[in-house]
């Protein structure tokens, strides 16, 4: 009797081993595919980030960098939105080296309305709250109280997650462009994102 | 006698278990099919390399896809056939093989020097038979 129980248990083990045979490679296959897809999406994000930076560089060479920057970023955002499931929130700052003013533009292309809370140091006003619908840009101008570094803090909610990013701009006799990008790509149900900062002085 | 029977049944049970373990693990796990992703990565890396060299942007804004193909020949493995097309923003029709898996890779460009011109370089790649 005892031996028969042993035999029954062995048969059950054999059956379960045969049943899981087909599953042995599934997890690693799925993981490998997901990892490779993420790798490609990561490269794509780098590509897009780099192109925004290039566009900022081109805008800095024009006679009206602030307006051109806004135009290029809006246009490029609309273009890539039509190509793939990119979600972009960008903020650009143009510092006018002649009058200690700086101009902030924000573009929302994240497929949802966003509430962007902007706080700045040593400036008037000290902040602004922008309610930005999808595929829309908004602008604000600030007067700097100092020649020096201004901290700009951005607070917003994306996908239920509150984000805060702080970057700095320099107020001086030199005009400059800065941009902050929050870009994500959604592919195969996965969302991968990155934040990038860009700064450039405008000379000449 | 009972003891002999118990021992025999136990031996049969152990043999069954070992036999099934050998059966289950005797064939190696199938490798995941990552060929498509590898081709896509190679394609993207080749385009990125051209961009870093300062070549891709100039050729793309000039609409010169044939020159891109010539330069890419040295960057993409010989076992992969490919054809590039510049989409400004519409992609021209390209001859690609039928009845074969063709992998698309897009590389975006915002412009060249002072010319803002958003477009993409699309690379069609497929495995040589």
CSV table of C-alpha atoms in Angstrom, one decimal:
chain,number,residue,atom,x,y,z
A,1,UNK,CA,0.0,0.0,0.0
A,2,UNK,CA,2.8,2.4,1.0
A,3,UNK,CA,4.7,1.6,-2.1
A,4,UNK,CA,1.6,2.2,-4.3
A,5,UNK,CA,1.3,5.7,-2.9
A,6,UNK,CA,4.9,6.3,-3.7
A,7,UNK,CA,4.2,5.2,-7.3
A,8,UNK,CA,1.1,7.4,-7.6
A,9,UNK,CA,3.1,10.4,-6.4
A,10,UNK,CA,5.8,9.6,-8.9
A,11,UNK,CA,3.3,9.4,-11.8
A,12,UNK,CA,1.8,12.7,-10.8
A,13,UNK,CA,5.3,14.3,-10.8
A,14,UNK,CA,6.0,12.8,-14.2
A,15,UNK,CA,2.8,14.3,-15.6
A,16,UNK,CA,3.6,17.7,-14.2
A,17,UNK,CA,7.2,17.6,-15.5
A,18,UNK,CA,5.9,16.8,-19.0
A,19,UNK,CA,3.3,19.6,-18.7
A,20,UNK,CA,5.8,22.3,-17.8
A,21,UNK,CA,8.3,21.2,-20.5
A,22,UNK,CA,6.8,23.5,-23.0
A,23,UNK,CA,6.9,26.5,-20.6
A,24,UNK,CA,10.6,26.3,-19.8
A,25,UNK,CA,11.7,28.8,-22.5
A,26,UNK,CA,8.7,31.1,-22.5
A,27,UNK,CA,9.8,33.5,-19.8
A,28,UNK,CA,13.3,34.1,-21.2
A,29,UNK,CA,11.9,34.5,-24.7
A,30,UNK,CA,9.4,37.1,-23.5
A,31,UNK,CA,12.0,38.9,-21.5
A,32,UNK,CA,14.5,38.9,-24.4
A,33,UNK,CA,11.9,40.3,-26.8
A,34,UNK,CA,10.9,43.0,-24.3
A,35,UNK,CA,14.5,43.9,-23.6
A,36,UNK,CA,15.3,44.3,-27.3
A,37,UNK,CA,12.2,46.3,-28.0
A,38,UNK,CA,13.1,48.6,-25.1
A,39,UNK,CA,16.6,49.0,-26.4
A,40,UNK,CA,15.4,50.1,-29.8
A,41,UNK,CA,12.9,52.5,-28.3
A,42,UNK,CA,15.6,53.9,-26.1
A,43,UNK,CA,17.7,54.6,-29.2
A,44,UNK,CA,14.7,56.2,-30.9
A,45,UNK,CA,14.2,58.5,-27.8
A,46,UNK,CA,17.8,59.6,-28.1
A,47,UNK,CA,17.3,60.3,-31.8
A,48,UNK,CA,14.3,62.5,-31.1
A,49,UNK,CA,16.0,64.3,-28.2
A,50,UNK,CA,19.0,65.0,-30.4
A,51,UNK,CA,16.7,66.5,-33.1
A,52,UNK,CA,15.0,68.9,-30.7
A,53,UNK,CA,18.5,70.0,-29.6
A,54,UNK,CA,19.5,70.5,-33.3
A,55,UNK,CA,16.3,72.5,-33.9
A,56,UNK,CA,17.1,74.7,-30.9
A,57,UNK,CA,20.6,75.3,-32.4
A,58,UNK,CA,19.1,76.3,-35.7
A,59,UNK,CA,16.6,78.6,-34.0
A,60,UNK,CA,19.5,80.4,-32.1
A,61,UNK,CA,20.9,81.5,-35.5
A,62,UNK,CA,17.8,83.3,-36.6
A,63,UNK,CA,16.9,87.0,-36.0
A,64,UNK,CA,14.1,86.1,-33.6
A,65,UNK,CA,15.3,83.0,-31.7
A,66,UNK,CA,12.4,83.0,-29.2
A,67,UNK,CA,9.6,83.0,-31.8
A,68,UNK,CA,11.5,80.6,-34.1
A,69,UNK,CA,12.3,78.2,-31.2
A,70,UNK,CA,8.6,78.0,-30.3
A,71,UNK,CA,7.7,77.5,-34.0
A,72,UNK,CA,10.3,74.8,-34.6
A,73,UNK,CA,9.5,72.8,-31.4
A,74,UNK,CA,5.7,73.0,-32.1
A,75,UNK,CA,6.1,71.9,-35.7
A,76,UNK,CA,8.5,69.1,-34.9
A,77,UNK,CA,6.2,67.9,-32.0
A,78,UNK,CA,3.3,67.7,-34.4
A,79,UNK,CA,5.4,65.9,-37.0
A,80,UNK,CA,6.6,63.1,-34.7
A,81,UNK,CA,3.1,62.8,-33.1
A,82,UNK,CA,1.9,61.9,-36.5
A,83,UNK,CA,4.6,59.3,-36.9
A,84,UNK,CA,4.6,57.3,-33.7
A,85,UNK,CA,3.2,57.3,-30.2
A,86,UNK,CA,5.5,59.9,-28.8
A,87,UNK,CA,4.5,62.0,-25.8
A,88,UNK,CA,6.3,65.2,-25.4
A,89,UNK,CA,6.3,68.0,-22.9
A,90,UNK,CA,8.8,70.7,-23.6
A,91,UNK,CA,9.7,74.0,-22.0
A,92,UNK,CA,12.1,76.4,-23.7
A,93,UNK,CA,13.6,79.6,-22.2
A,94,UNK,CA,15.0,82.4,-24.2
A,95,UNK,CA,17.2,84.9,-22.2
A,96,UNK,CA,17.4,88.3,-23.8
A,97,UNK,CA,20.9,89.6,-23.0
A,98,UNK,CA,20.0,93.2,-23.6
A,99,UNK,CA,17.2,93.7,-21.2
A,100,UNK,CA,17.3,91.1,-18.4
A,101,UNK,CA,14.0,89.6,-19.6
A,102,UNK,CA,13.5,86.0,-20.3
A,103,UNK,CA,10.7,84.2,-22.2
A,104,UNK,CA,9.4,80.8,-21.3
A,105,UNK,CA,7.4,78.7,-23.8
A,106,UNK,CA,5.8,75.4,-22.9
A,107,UNK,CA,4.4,72.8,-25.4
A,108,UNK,CA,2.1,70.0,-24.4
A,109,UNK,CA,2.0,67.0,-26.8
A,110,UNK,CA,1.3,64.2,-24.2
A,111,UNK,CA,-2.2,63.4,-25.5
A,112,UNK,CA,-3.8,64.9,-22.4
A,113,UNK,CA,-4.4,68.3,-20.9
A,114,UNK,CA,-1.6,69.3,-18.4
A,115,UNK,CA,-1.4,71.7,-15.6
A,116,UNK,CA,2.2,73.1,-15.4
A,117,UNK,CA,3.2,74.9,-12.3
A,118,UNK,CA,6.3,77.1,-12.9
A,119,UNK,CA,8.2,78.7,-10.1
A,120,UNK,CA,11.2,80.9,-10.6
A,121,UNK,CA,13.7,82.6,-8.3
A,122,UNK,CA,14.7,86.3,-8.3
A,123,UNK,CA,12.2,87.2,-10.9
A,124,UNK,CA,8.9,89.0,-11.4
A,125,UNK,CA,6.5,87.4,-11.4
A,126,UNK,CA,7.7,84.6,-9.2
A,127,UNK,CA,5.7,81.9,-11.0
A,128,UNK,CA,2.9,81.1,-13.3
A,129,UNK,CA,0.3,78.3,-13.6
A,130,UNK,CA,-0.3,77.1,-17.1
A,131,UNK,CA,-3.3,75.0,-18.1
A,132,UNK,CA,-2.2,73.6,-21.4
A,133,UNK,CA,-4.5,71.5,-23.6
A,134,UNK,CA,-3.0,68.8,-25.8
A,135,UNK,CA,-1.1,70.0,-28.9
A,136,UNK,CA,-1.0,73.6,-27.6
A,137,UNK,CA,1.8,75.9,-26.5
A,138,UNK,CA,1.7,78.7,-24.0
A,139,UNK,CA,4.1,81.5,-23.2
A,140,UNK,CA,5.1,83.7,-20.3
A,141,UNK,CA,7.7,86.4,-19.8
A,142,UNK,CA,9.6,87.3,-16.7
A,143,UNK,CA,11.8,90.2,-15.5
A,144,UNK,CA,14.9,89.1,-13.8
A,145,UNK,CA,15.9,90.9,-10.6
A,146,UNK,CA,19.5,89.9,-10.8
A,147,UNK,CA,22.4,89.2,-13.1
A,148,UNK,CA,23.1,85.7,-12.3
A,149,UNK,CA,21.5,82.2,-11.9
A,150,UNK,CA,17.8,81.8,-11.9
A,151,UNK,CA,16.3,78.5,-10.8
A,152,UNK,CA,13.2,77.3,-12.7
A,153,UNK,CA,11.1,74.7,-11.2
A,154,UNK,CA,8.5,72.8,-13.2
A,155,UNK,CA,5.8,70.7,-11.5
A,156,UNK,CA,3.3,68.7,-13.4
A,157,UNK,CA,1.3,65.5,-13.4
A,158,UNK,CA,1.8,62.8,-16.1
A,159,UNK,CA,0.1,59.4,-16.0
A,160,UNK,CA,-0.9,60.0,-12.4
A,161,UNK,CA,2.7,60.6,-11.3
A,162,UNK,CA,3.6,64.0,-10.1
A,163,UNK,CA,6.9,65.2,-11.5
A,164,UNK,CA,9.2,68.0,-10.4
A,165,UNK,CA,12.2,69.2,-12.4
A,166,UNK,CA,14.5,72.1,-11.7
A,167,UNK,CA,16.9,73.6,-14.1
A,168,UNK,CA,18.9,76.8,-14.2
A,169,UNK,CA,19.4,79.7,-16.6
A,170,UNK,CA,21.9,82.4,-16.5
A,171,UNK,CA,21.0,86.1,-16.8
A,172,UNK,CA,23.8,88.1,-18.3
A,173,UNK,CA,24.7,90.3,-21.3
A,174,UNK,CA,24.7,87.2,-23.5
A,175,UNK,CA,21.5,85.9,-24.9
A,176,UNK,CA,20.9,82.2,-24.5
A,177,UNK,CA,18.5,79.4,-25.1
A,178,UNK,CA,17.6,76.6,-22.7
A,179,UNK,CA,15.2,73.7,-23.2
A,180,UNK,CA,13.8,71.0,-21.0
A,181,UNK,CA,12.3,67.9,-22.6
A,182,UNK,CA,10.1,65.2,-21.1
A,183,UNK,CA,9.7,62.7,-23.9
A,184,UNK,CA,8.2,59.2,-23.8
A,185,UNK,CA,7.5,56.6,-26.5
A,186,UNK,CA,4.7,54.1,-26.1
A,187,UNK,CA,5.4,50.8,-27.9
A,188,UNK,CA,4.1,47.3,-27.5
A,189,UNK,CA,2.2,48.5,-24.4
A,190,UNK,CA,5.3,49.7,-22.7
A,191,UNK,CA,6.2,53.4,-22.0
A,192,UNK,CA,9.8,54.5,-21.9
A,193,UNK,CA,10.7,58.1,-21.2
A,194,UNK,CA,13.6,60.4,-20.6
A,195,UNK,CA,14.2,63.9,-19.5
A,196,UNK,CA,16.8,66.1,-21.2
A,197,UNK,CA,18.2,69.6,-20.7
A,198,UNK,CA,19.9,71.7,-23.3
A,199,UNK,CA,21.7,75.0,-22.9
A,200,UNK,CA,23.3,77.2,-25.5
A,201,UNK,CA,24.6,80.8,-25.6
A,202,UNK,CA,23.9,82.9,-28.6
A,203,UNK,CA,27.0,84.7,-29.8
A,204,UNK,CA,27.1,87.4,-32.3
B,1,UNK,CA,8.0,-10.5,0.6
B,2,UNK,CA,6.1,-7.2,1.2
B,3,UNK,CA,9.5,-5.5,1.7
B,4,UNK,CA,10.6,-6.7,-1.7
B,5,UNK,CA,7.4,-5.4,-3.3
B,6,UNK,CA,7.8,-2.0,-1.6
B,7,UNK,CA,11.4,-1.8,-2.7
B,8,UNK,CA,10.5,-2.7,-6.2
B,9,UNK,CA,7.6,-0.2,-6.4
B,10,UNK,CA,9.9,2.5,-4.9
B,11,UNK,CA,12.6,1.7,-7.6
B,12,UNK,CA,10.0,1.9,-10.3
B,13,UNK,CA,8.8,5.3,-9.0
B,14,UNK,CA,12.4,6.7,-8.8
B,15,UNK,CA,13.1,5.4,-12.3
B,16,UNK,CA,10.0,7.0,-13.6
B,17,UNK,CA,11.0,10.3,-12.1
B,18,UNK,CA,14.5,10.2,-13.4
B,19,UNK,CA,13.4,9.0,-16.8
B,20,UNK,CA,11.0,11.9,-17.1
B,21,UNK,CA,13.6,14.4,-16.0
B,22,UNK,CA,15.9,13.2,-18.6
B,23,UNK,CA,13.1,13.3,-21.2
B,24,UNK,CA,12.1,16.9,-20.3
B,25,UNK,CA,15.6,18.3,-20.1
B,26,UNK,CA,17.2,16.3,-23.0
B,27,UNK,CA,16.1,18.8,-25.7
B,28,UNK,CA,17.5,22.2,-25.2
B,29,UNK,CA,15.2,25.2,-24.9
B,30,UNK,CA,14.4,26.9,-28.2
B,31,UNK,CA,16.3,30.1,-28.6
B,32,UNK,CA,14.0,33.1,-28.9
B,33,UNK,CA,13.6,34.5,-32.4
B,34,UNK,CA,15.5,37.7,-32.0
B,35,UNK,CA,16.6,38.0,-35.6
B,36,UNK,CA,14.1,40.8,-36.5
B,37,UNK,CA,15.1,42.9,-33.5
B,38,UNK,CA,18.8,42.3,-34.4
B,39,UNK,CA,18.2,43.6,-37.9
B,40,UNK,CA,16.3,46.6,-36.6
B,41,UNK,CA,19.1,47.4,-34.2
B,42,UNK,CA,21.8,47.0,-36.9
B,43,UNK,CA,19.8,49.3,-39.2
B,44,UNK,CA,19.3,51.9,-36.5
B,45,UNK,CA,22.9,51.8,-35.5
B,46,UNK,CA,24.1,52.2,-39.0
B,47,UNK,CA,21.9,55.3,-39.6
B,48,UNK,CA,23.0,56.7,-36.2
B,49,UNK,CA,26.6,56.2,-37.2
B,50,UNK,CA,26.1,58.1,-40.4
B,51,UNK,CA,24.4,60.9,-38.5
B,52,UNK,CA,27.3,61.1,-36.0
B,53,UNK,CA,29.7,61.4,-39.0
B,54,UNK,CA,27.7,64.4,-40.2
B,55,UNK,CA,26.8,62.6,-43.4
B,56,UNK,CA,23.2,61.5,-43.0
B,57,UNK,CA,21.6,64.9,-42.4
B,58,UNK,CA,23.2,66.5,-45.4
B,59,UNK,CA,22.2,63.7,-47.8
B,60,UNK,CA,18.7,63.4,-46.3
B,61,UNK,CA,17.9,67.1,-46.7
B,62,UNK,CA,19.3,66.9,-50.3
B,63,UNK,CA,17.0,63.9,-51.0
B,64,UNK,CA,19.9,61.7,-51.8
B,65,UNK,CA,18.9,58.2,-50.7
B,66,UNK,CA,21.0,56.4,-53.3
B,67,UNK,CA,24.2,57.9,-51.8
B,68,UNK,CA,23.0,56.8,-48.4
B,69,UNK,CA,22.6,53.3,-49.7
B,70,UNK,CA,26.1,53.3,-51.0
B,71,UNK,CA,27.7,54.5,-47.8
B,72,UNK,CA,25.6,52.2,-45.7
B,73,UNK,CA,26.9,49.1,-47.5
B,74,UNK,CA,30.0,49.2,-45.4
B,75,UNK,CA,28.1,49.5,-42.1
B,76,UNK,CA,25.4,46.8,-42.5
B,77,UNK,CA,26.2,43.1,-42.5
B,78,UNK,CA,26.4,41.5,-45.9
B,79,UNK,CA,23.7,39.0,-45.0
B,80,UNK,CA,21.2,41.8,-44.9
B,81,UNK,CA,19.8,43.5,-48.0
B,82,UNK,CA,18.4,47.0,-47.6
B,83,UNK,CA,17.0,50.1,-49.3
B,84,UNK,CA,16.7,53.6,-47.9
B,85,UNK,CA,14.1,56.2,-48.7
B,86,UNK,CA,13.7,59.8,-47.5
B,87,UNK,CA,10.3,60.7,-46.4
B,88,UNK,CA,9.6,64.5,-46.8
B,89,UNK,CA,7.1,63.8,-45.2
B,90,UNK,CA,5.6,61.2,-47.6
B,91,UNK,CA,7.8,58.1,-48.4
B,92,UNK,CA,8.3,57.3,-52.0
B,93,UNK,CA,7.3,53.8,-53.2
B,94,UNK,CA,10.2,51.4,-52.9
B,95,UNK,CA,10.7,48.0,-54.4
B,96,UNK,CA,10.9,45.4,-51.7
B,97,UNK,CA,10.7,41.6,-52.0
B,98,UNK,CA,7.4,39.9,-51.7
B,99,UNK,CA,6.8,36.9,-49.5
B,100,UNK,CA,9.6,37.9,-47.1
B,101,UNK,CA,9.8,39.7,-43.8
B,102,UNK,CA,10.9,43.3,-44.4
B,103,UNK,CA,12.0,45.3,-41.3
B,104,UNK,CA,11.3,49.1,-41.2
B,105,UNK,CA,13.6,51.4,-39.3
B,106,UNK,CA,12.9,55.1,-39.1
B,107,UNK,CA,15.5,57.8,-38.2
B,108,UNK,CA,14.2,61.3,-37.7
B,109,UNK,CA,15.9,64.5,-38.7
B,110,UNK,CA,14.8,68.1,-37.9
B,111,UNK,CA,17.0,69.8,-40.5
B,112,UNK,CA,20.5,70.7,-41.7
B,113,UNK,CA,22.5,73.7,-40.7
B,114,UNK,CA,20.1,76.6,-41.0
B,115,UNK,CA,17.4,74.7,-42.9
B,116,UNK,CA,14.6,73.5,-40.7
B,117,UNK,CA,13.1,70.5,-42.6
B,118,UNK,CA,11.5,67.7,-40.5
B,119,UNK,CA,11.8,64.4,-42.3
B,120,UNK,CA,12.8,60.8,-41.7
B,121,UNK,CA,15.1,58.3,-43.3
B,122,UNK,CA,13.4,55.0,-43.6
B,123,UNK,CA,15.4,51.9,-44.0
B,124,UNK,CA,13.9,48.7,-45.4
B,125,UNK,CA,15.9,45.7,-44.5
B,126,UNK,CA,15.5,42.0,-45.2
B,127,UNK,CA,17.6,38.9,-44.8
B,128,UNK,CA,19.4,37.6,-47.8
B,129,UNK,CA,18.1,34.1,-48.9
